[in-house]
Structure formats: C-alpha cells, structure tokens
Tab-separated table of C-alpha atoms in Angstrom:
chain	number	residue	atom	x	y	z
A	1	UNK	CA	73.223	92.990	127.188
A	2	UNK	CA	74.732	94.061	124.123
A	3	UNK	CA	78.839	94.535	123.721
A	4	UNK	CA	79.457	97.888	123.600
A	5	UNK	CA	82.188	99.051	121.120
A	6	UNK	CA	83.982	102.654	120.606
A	7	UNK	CA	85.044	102.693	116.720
A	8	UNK	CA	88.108	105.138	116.416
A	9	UNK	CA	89.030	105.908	112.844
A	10	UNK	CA	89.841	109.478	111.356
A	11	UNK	CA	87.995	108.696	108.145
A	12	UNK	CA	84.192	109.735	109.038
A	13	UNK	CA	83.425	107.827	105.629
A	14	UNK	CA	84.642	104.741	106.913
A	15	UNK	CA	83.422	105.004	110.377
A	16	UNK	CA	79.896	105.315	109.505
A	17	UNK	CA	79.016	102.014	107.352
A	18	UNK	CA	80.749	100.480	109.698
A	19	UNK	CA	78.977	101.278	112.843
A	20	UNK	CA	75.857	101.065	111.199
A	21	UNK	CA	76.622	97.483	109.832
A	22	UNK	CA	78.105	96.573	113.406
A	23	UNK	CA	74.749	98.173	114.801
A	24	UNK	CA	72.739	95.389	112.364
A	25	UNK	CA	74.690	92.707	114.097
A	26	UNK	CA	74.002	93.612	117.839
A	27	UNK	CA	76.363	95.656	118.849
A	28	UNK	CA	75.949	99.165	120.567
A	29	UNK	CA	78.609	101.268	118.628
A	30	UNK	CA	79.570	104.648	119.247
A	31	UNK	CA	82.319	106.375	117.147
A	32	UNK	CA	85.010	108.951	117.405
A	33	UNK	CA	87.444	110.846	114.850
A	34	UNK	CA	90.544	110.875	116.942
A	35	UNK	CA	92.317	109.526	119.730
A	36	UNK	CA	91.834	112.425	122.182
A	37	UNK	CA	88.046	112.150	121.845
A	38	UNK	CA	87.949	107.958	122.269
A	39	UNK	CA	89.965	108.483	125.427
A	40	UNK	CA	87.194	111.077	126.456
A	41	UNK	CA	84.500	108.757	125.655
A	42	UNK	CA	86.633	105.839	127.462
A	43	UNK	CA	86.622	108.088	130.329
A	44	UNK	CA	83.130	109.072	130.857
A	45	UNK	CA	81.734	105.695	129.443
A	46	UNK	CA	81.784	102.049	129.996
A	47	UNK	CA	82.640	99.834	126.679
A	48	UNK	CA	83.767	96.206	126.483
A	49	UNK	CA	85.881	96.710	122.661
A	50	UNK	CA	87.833	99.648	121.369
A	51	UNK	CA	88.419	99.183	117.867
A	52	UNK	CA	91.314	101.812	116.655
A	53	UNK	CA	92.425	103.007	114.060
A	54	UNK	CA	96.699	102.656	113.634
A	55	UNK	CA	97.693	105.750	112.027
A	56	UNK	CA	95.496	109.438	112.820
A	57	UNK	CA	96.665	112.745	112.605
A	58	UNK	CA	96.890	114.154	116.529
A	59	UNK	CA	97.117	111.216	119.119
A	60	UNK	CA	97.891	108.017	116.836
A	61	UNK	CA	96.751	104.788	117.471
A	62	UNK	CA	99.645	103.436	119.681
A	63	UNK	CA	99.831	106.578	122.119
A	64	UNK	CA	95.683	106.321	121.986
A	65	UNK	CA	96.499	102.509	123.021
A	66	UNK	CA	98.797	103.004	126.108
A	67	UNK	CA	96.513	105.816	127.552
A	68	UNK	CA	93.839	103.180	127.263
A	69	UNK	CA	95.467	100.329	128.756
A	70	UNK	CA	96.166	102.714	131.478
A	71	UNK	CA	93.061	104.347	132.038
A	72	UNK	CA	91.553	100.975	131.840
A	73	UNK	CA	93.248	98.191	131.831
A	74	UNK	CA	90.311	95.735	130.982
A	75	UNK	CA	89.020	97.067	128.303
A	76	UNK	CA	89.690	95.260	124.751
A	77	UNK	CA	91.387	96.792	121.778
A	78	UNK	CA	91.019	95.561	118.433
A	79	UNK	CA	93.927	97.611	115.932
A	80	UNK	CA	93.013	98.260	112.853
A	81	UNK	CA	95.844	98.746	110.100
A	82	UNK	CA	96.812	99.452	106.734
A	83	UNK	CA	99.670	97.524	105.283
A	84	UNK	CA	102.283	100.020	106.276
A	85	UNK	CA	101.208	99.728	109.557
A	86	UNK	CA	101.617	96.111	110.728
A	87	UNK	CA	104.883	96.796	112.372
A	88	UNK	CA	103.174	98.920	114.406
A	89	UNK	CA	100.124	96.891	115.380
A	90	UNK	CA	102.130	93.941	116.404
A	91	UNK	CA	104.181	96.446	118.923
A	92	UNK	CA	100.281	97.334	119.575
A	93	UNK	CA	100.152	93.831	120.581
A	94	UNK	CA	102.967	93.740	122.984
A	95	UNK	CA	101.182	96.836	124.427
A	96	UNK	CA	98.175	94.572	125.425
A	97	UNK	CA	95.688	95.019	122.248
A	98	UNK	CA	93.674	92.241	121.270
A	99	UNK	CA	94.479	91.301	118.094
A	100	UNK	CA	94.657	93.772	115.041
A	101	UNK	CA	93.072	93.338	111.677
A	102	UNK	CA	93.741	94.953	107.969
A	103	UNK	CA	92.070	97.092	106.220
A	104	UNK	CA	89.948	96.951	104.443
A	105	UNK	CA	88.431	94.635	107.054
A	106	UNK	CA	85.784	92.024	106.595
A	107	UNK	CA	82.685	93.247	108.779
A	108	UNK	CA	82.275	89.388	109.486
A	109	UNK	CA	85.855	88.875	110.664
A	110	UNK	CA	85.841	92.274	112.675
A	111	UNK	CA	82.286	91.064	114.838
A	112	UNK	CA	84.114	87.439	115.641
A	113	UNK	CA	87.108	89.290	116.726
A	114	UNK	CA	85.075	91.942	119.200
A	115	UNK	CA	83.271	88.680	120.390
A	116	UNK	CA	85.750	87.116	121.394
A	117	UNK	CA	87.453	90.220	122.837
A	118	UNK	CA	84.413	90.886	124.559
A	119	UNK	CA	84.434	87.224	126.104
A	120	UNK	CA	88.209	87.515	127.322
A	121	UNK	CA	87.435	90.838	129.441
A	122	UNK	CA	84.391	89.244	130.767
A	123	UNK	CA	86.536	86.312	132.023
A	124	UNK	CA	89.108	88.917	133.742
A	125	UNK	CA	85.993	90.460	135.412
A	126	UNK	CA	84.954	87.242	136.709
A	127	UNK	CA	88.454	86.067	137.991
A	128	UNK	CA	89.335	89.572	139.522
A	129	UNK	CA	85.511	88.756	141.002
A	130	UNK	CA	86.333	85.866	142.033
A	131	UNK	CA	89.517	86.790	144.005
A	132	UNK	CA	87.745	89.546	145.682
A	133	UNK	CA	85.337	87.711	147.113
A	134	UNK	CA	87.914	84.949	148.209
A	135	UNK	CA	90.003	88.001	149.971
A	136	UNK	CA	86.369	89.107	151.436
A	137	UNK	CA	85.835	85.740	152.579
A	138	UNK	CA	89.726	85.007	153.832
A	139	UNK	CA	89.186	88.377	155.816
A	140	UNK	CA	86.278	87.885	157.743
A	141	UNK	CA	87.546	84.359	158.436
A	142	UNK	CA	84.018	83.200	157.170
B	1	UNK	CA	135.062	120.895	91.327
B	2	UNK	CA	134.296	117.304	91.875
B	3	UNK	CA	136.130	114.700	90.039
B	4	UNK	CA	135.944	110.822	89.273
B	5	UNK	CA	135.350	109.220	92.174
B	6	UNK	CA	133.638	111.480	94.296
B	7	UNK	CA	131.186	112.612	91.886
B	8	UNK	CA	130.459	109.204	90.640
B	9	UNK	CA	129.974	108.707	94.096
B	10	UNK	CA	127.579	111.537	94.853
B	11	UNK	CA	125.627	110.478	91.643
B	12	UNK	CA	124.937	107.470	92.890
B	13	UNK	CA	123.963	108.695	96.563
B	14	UNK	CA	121.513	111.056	94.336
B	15	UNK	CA	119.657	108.198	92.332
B	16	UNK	CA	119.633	106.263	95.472
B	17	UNK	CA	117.912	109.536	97.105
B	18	UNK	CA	116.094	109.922	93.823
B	19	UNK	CA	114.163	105.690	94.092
B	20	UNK	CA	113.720	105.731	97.922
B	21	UNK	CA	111.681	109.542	97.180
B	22	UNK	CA	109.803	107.493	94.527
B	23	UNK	CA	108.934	104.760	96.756
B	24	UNK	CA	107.973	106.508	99.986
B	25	UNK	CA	105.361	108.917	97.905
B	26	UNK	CA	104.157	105.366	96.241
B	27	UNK	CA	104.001	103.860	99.607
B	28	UNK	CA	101.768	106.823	100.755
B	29	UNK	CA	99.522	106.415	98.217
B	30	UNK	CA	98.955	102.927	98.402
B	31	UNK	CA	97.472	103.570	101.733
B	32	UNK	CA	95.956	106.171	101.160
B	33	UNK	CA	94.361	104.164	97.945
B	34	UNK	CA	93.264	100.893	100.542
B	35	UNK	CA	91.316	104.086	103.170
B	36	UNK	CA	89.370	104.439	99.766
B	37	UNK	CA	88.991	101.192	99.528
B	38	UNK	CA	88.090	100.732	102.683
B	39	UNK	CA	85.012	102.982	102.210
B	40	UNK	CA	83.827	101.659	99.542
B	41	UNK	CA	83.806	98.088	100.562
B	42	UNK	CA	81.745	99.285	104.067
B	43	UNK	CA	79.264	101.457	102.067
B	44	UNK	CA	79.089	98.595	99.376
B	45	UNK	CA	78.492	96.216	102.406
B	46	UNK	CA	76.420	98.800	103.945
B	47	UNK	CA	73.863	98.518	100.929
B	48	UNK	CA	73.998	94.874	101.154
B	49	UNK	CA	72.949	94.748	104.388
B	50	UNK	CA	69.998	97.057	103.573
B	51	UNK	CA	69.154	94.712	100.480
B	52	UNK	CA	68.835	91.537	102.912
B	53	UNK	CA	66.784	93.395	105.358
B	54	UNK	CA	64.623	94.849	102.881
B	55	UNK	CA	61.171	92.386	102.571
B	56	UNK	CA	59.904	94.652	101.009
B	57	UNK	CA	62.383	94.666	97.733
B	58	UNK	CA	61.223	92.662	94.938
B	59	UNK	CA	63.186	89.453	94.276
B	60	UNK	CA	64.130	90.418	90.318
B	61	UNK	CA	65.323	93.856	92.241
B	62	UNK	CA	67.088	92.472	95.040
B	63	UNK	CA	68.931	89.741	92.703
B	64	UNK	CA	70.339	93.026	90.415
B	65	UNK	CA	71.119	95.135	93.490
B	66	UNK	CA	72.873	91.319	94.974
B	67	UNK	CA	74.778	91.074	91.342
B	68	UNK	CA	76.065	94.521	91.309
B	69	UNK	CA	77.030	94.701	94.493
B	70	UNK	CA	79.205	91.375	94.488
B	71	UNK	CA	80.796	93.229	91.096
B	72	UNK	CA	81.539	95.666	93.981
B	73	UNK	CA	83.246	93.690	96.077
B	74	UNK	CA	85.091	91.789	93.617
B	75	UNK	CA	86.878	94.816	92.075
B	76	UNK	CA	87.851	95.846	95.640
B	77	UNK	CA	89.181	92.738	96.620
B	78	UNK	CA	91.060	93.199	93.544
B	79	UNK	CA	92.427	96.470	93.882
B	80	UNK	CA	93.515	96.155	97.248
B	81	UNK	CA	95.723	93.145	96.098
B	82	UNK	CA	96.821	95.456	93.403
B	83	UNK	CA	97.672	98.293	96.395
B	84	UNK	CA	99.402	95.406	98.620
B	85	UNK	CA	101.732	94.560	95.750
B	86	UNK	CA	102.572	97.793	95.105
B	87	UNK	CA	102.982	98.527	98.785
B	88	UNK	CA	105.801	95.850	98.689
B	89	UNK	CA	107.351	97.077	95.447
B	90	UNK	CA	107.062	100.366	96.819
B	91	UNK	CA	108.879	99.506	99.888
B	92	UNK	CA	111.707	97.629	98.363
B	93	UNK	CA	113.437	101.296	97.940
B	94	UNK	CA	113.592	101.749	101.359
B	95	UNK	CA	117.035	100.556	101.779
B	96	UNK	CA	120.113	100.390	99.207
B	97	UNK	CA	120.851	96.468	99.695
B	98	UNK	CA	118.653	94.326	101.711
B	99	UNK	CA	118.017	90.380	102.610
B	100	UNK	CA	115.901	89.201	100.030
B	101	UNK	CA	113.462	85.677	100.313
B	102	UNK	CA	113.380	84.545	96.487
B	103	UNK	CA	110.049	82.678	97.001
B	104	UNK	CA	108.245	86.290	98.298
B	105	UNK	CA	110.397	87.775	95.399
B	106	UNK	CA	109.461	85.674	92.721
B	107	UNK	CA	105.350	85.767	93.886
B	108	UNK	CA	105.647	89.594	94.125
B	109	UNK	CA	106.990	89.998	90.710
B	110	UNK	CA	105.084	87.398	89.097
B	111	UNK	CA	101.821	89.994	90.407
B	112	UNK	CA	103.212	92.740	89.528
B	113	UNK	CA	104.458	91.475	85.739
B	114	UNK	CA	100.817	90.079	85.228
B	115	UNK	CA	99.644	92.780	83.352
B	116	UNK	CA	102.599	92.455	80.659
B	117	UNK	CA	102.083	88.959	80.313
B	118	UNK	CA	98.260	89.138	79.745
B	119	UNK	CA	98.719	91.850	77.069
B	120	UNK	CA	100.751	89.209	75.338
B	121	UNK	CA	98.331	86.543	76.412
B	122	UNK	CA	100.707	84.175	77.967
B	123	UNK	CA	100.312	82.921	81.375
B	124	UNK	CA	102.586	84.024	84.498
B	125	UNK	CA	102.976	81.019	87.053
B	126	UNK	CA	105.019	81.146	90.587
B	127	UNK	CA	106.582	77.507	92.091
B	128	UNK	CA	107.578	78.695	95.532
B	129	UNK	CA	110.726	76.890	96.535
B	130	UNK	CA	109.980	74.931	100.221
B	131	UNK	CA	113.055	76.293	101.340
B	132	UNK	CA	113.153	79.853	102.511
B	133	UNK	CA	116.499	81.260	99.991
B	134	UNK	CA	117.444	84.749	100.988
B	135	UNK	CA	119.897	86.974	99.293
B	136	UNK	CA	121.946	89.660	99.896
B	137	UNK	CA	120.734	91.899	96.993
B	138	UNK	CA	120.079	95.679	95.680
B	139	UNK	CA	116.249	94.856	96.102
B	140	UNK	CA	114.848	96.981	92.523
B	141	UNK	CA	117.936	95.693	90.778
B	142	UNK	CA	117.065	92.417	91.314
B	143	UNK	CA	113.147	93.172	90.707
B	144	UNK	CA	114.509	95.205	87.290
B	145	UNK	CA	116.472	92.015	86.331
B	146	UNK	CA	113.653	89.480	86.731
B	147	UNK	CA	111.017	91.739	84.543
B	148	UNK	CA	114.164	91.954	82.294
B	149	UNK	CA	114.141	88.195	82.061
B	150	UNK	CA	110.018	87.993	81.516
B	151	UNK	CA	110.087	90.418	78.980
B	152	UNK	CA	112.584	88.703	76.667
B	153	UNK	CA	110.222	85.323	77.465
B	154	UNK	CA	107.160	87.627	76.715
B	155	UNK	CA	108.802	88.658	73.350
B	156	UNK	CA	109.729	85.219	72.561
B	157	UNK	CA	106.602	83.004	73.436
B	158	UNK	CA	103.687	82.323	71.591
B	159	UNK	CA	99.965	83.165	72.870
B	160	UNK	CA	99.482	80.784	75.140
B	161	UNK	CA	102.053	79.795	76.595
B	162	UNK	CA	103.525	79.783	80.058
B	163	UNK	CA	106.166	81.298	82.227
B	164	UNK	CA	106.904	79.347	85.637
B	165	UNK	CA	109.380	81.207	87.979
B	166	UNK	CA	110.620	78.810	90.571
B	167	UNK	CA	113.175	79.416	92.942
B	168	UNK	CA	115.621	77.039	93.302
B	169	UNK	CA	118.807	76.248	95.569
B	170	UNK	CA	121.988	74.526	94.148
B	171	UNK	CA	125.340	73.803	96.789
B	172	UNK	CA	126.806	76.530	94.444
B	173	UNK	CA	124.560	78.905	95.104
B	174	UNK	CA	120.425	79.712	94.095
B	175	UNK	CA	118.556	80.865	91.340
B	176	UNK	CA	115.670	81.719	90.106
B	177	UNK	CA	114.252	79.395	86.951
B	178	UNK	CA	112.075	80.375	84.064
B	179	UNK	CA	110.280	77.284	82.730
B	180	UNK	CA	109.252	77.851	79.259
B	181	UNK	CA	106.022	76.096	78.341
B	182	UNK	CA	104.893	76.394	74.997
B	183	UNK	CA	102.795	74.424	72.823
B	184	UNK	CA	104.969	72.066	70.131
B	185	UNK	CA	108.554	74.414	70.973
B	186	UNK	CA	111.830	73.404	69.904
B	187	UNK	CA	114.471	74.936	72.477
B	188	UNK	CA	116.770	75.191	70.253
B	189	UNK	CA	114.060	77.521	68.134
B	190	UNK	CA	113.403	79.329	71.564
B	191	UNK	CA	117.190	80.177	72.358
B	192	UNK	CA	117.397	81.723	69.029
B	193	UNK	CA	114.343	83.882	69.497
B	194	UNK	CA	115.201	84.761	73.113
B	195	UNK	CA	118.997	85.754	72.425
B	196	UNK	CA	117.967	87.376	69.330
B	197	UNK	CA	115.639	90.051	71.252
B	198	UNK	CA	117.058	93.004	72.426
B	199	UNK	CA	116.623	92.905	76.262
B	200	UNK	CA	118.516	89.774	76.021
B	201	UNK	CA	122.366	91.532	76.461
B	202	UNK	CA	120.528	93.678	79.096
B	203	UNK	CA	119.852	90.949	81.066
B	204	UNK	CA	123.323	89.462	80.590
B	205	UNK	CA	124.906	92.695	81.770
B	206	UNK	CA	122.563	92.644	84.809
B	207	UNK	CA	123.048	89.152	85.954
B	208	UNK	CA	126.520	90.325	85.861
B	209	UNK	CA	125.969	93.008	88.082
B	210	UNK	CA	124.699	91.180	90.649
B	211	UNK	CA	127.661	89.273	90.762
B	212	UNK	CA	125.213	86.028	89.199
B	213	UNK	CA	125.298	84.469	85.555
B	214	UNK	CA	122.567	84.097	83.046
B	215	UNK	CA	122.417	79.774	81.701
B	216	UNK	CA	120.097	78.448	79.003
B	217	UNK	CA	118.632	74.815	80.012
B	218	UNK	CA	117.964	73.200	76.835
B	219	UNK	CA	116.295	70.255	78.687
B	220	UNK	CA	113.125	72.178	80.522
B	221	UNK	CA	113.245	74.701	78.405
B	222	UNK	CA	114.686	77.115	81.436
B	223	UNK	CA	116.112	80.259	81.499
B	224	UNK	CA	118.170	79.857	84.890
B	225	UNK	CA	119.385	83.340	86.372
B	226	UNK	CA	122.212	82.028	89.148
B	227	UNK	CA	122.695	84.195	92.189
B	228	UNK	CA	125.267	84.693	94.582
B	229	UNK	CA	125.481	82.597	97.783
B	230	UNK	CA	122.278	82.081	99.781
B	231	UNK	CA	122.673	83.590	103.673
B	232	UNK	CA	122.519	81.079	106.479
C-alpha cells in the first residue's frame, strides 16, 4: 500500500510540484493551504506523514502540530522551515514531529524522511498491536 | 529641551531603533525570497521529472532541456546561500550587543564580502579556528570593522592575490588575522600601501571602539585586529 502524505503549505505554487513529484515517487499525496483544513482532512482521513509548513497565516505550523499530535497521536509530522524558523521547528520537535527539513527542500531528502517516518508509526502500530493482543490473551487466561 | 547626555542618549536609542527596523524588513524578505525559491526549484524539478519520464523526447532535446535545467538548479542553490547569509547579517541587528563565535563571524563575512573582492579579482579565504572564540561584541560594529579591514586589503592587493581571515586565540585575548598573500610582495611595500589608503584611520578608530587594537605582522604578512577577552 502506498504511504499516504497530507502536504500543508500556504504557497499553492509550492504545494503543487511538490505533490506531483512526491506522486512520481509512490506516494498518495493530498494537499491543503492552511492548518485548519489539514486538521479537517486529518480528521476525516487516514494518512501515515503530515508534512507542514512552519509559518502560515491563520493556524501556524506549531498550533497545527499540537492539534495533530492530539487528534492523533501516531501520525508522523515532517516540519518544513525557512531559516527564520528553525527555532521553531526544533520546539516542533519537542512537540513530537519527526524531524523538520529547510526550505527549499530536496524532493530526494523529503521522500527518505516520510519513509522513514512512515516506518516508525508502523512500528508503534505493531507494538500497541502487540500489547493488545497480549492484554487479550492475559484476560482470557488463554 | 533635551541636553547632552540625554539626547546623545536618545540618538543613540534611535539609530539602534533605526538598524534593528532595517534588519527585521531584510529578514522578512529573505524568506520571503527562499518561498520563491522554493517554487522554482519544485517546478524546475517538476520539469525534470517530466524530461526523465518522457521516452518519447528526443535525446539531443532531452540533453538541452537536462542542461538548462541543472543551470536552474545551480542558480537556486546559489541564491538561497546568498538569502541564508543575508538572513544572518540581517539578524545580527536584532540585539544591541550579543555573544559572538569569530569562526561563524569570520565565514559569514568572508560570504558576504565576496562580491567586493571578486570585483577586484582577489580571492577571499576563511581558516576557521578549532576552538569555538566568542565575544562580547556590538554584532554590525564588529561586521562594519572587518569589511573595513578587507577593503583597505582590497585597495592594497594586486589581482590575484589572497585574503585569509583566520581566527585566532592568544592568553591575552583573540583576534581575527588577515593573511596577505600576494605574488612577489614586500611587507614593508604592503604596510605603506595599506596605511596610506584612506579606510586605514577608520579602521584604527574602530578597533578602538571595540575596546581592541589594530597590529601589522611583518612576518605573514598579517593584518591582526586584537579583541577583547574571549568568554568562558
């Protein structure tokens, strides 16, 4: 199946190339303009990588980030900054994102990074699967 | 009406207003200039992509859309290091006095003076010092002193030459050294162009300012601009 990704970026002239180039490379990408619509396509979709955008006018990247994390908790973000921004990515960071990356990114650089996003939530799906079924098993005394 | 003191004061709170305005709108634009960027590179890369997964193309076709496009990429690799310097410079009117690193100074500067120095066609080198040297400093005076300091080399070299800026320590303090390489010099020869040009008793005055002192190495040739105390 292919990793699904939610590209978040105010600039509709960025977001576009991009998507389609991360389309080339196997991805399924949808994108938004702004943080209120990601966390409405968040909300009625499922996606393995969010890759966002630092600084938008409305919701900015690091309020867009919490309501993610909260919403859910497994899904990967990926910041994406400016230079005036990095301060802010890193406390992105210590919010639970990914990684972040500068822009202007390298489209090779940005598909590694949602890989291996994409393989870290898969490994907290199979651990919280795992535990499940061991608290299945542990209460049916099987 | 204000007197002495307290206008000199508010003067000086008014320039200091008057830089950090300067840098914040720079700042802005800087990244607003890498969004640009940013666009260009993905619909640049978007093309590209296109090319590759064309068959179709022919291969004389393909190699000129290939060519152009790297010419593409190069120039926007190259303005967004142009952006990301003048991000920094940008930002170094943020505050009054801040903690300095000489090595980040000196690379910084040595970017942003390249332009001067390639007019002049003399080559701009950084050493970085192992160490990481910090000083206490007014961050655009200092960055105002070391172009000082190039110019008068600029002014005084030959074609060809070279500038290396290496930041040094001493147990006195640290510094930051301009090797002067030039093709069959005599430093005596040099010291007489370099004090002779005009920037040369600006740069005397503003070593003074920041509390440093300006000293001519014969043996090098080096200009050697002495700072005050490195922090812990």
């Amino acid at each position: 199946m292919k990793i699904r990704v939610l590209l978040v970026d105010d600039e509709e002239a960025f977001v576009e190339p991009l998507s389609q180039r991360l389309w080339m490379r196997g991805f399924d990408v949808e994108t938004v303009l702004n943080g209120e619509a990601a966390l409405e396509t968040i909300g009625q979709n499922e996606l393995d990588v969010v890759v966002l955008d630092v600084l938008m006018p409305g919701k900015d990247g690091i309020e867009t980030l919490k309501e993610i994390k909260r919403m859910r908790p497994l899904l990967q973000v990926i910041m994406l900054t400016g230079h005036a921004t990095v301060e802010t990515a890193i406390e992105g960071m210590k919010l639970g994102a990914y990684d972040f990356l500068m822009k202007p990114t390298d489209v090779e650089d940005l598909a590694n990074k949602i890989v291996e996003a994409h393989s870290i939530k898969k490994d907290h799906e199979e651990r919280i699967r795992k535990a499940e079924i061991d608290r299945i098993v542990q209460s049916k005394g099987w | 009406m204000k007197k002495g003191k307290a206008l000199e004061t508010e003067v000086a709170e008014h320039k200091q207003e008057e830089i950090a305005f300067f840098g914040k709108i720079t700042a802005a634009a800087t990244h607003e200039m890498k969004n640009v960027l940013a666009i260009i590179k993905e619909t640049a890369g978007l093309m590209e992509d296109l090319v590759i997964l064309s068959p179709e193309m022919p291969a004389s076709l393909r190699e000129k859309c290939q060519s152009t496009l790297s010419v593409i990429q190069n120039q926007i690799k190259r303005g967004v290091d142009i952006s990301d310097h003048l991000n920094w410079f940008a930002h170094c009117t943020d505050v009054p006095t801040a903690s300095m690193d000489l090595s980040t100074t000196a690379a910084q500067m040595i970017h942003l003076a390249q332009r001067f120095a390639r007019l002049k066609g003399v080559v701009l080198e950084v050493e970085p010092s192992e160490a990481s040297i910090t000083v206490q400093v007014r961050p655009v005076f200092l960055l105002m002193t070391l172009f000082t300091c190039i110019r008068c080399c600029l002014n005084a070299l030959s074609p060809g030459s070279r500038i290396v800026l290496a930041p040094e320590e001493f147990d006195t303090g640290s510094a930051f050294s301009f090797l002067l390489k030039e093709k069959d010099a005599r430093p005596d020869a040099l010291f007489s162009a370099l004090s002779a040009d005009a920037a040369w008793s600006d740069l005397q005055q503003m070593v003074a300012a920041l509390e440093g002192a300006v000293q001519w190495v014969p043996d090098g040739p080096c200009i050697r601009l002495q700072l005050p105390e490195p922090l812990a």
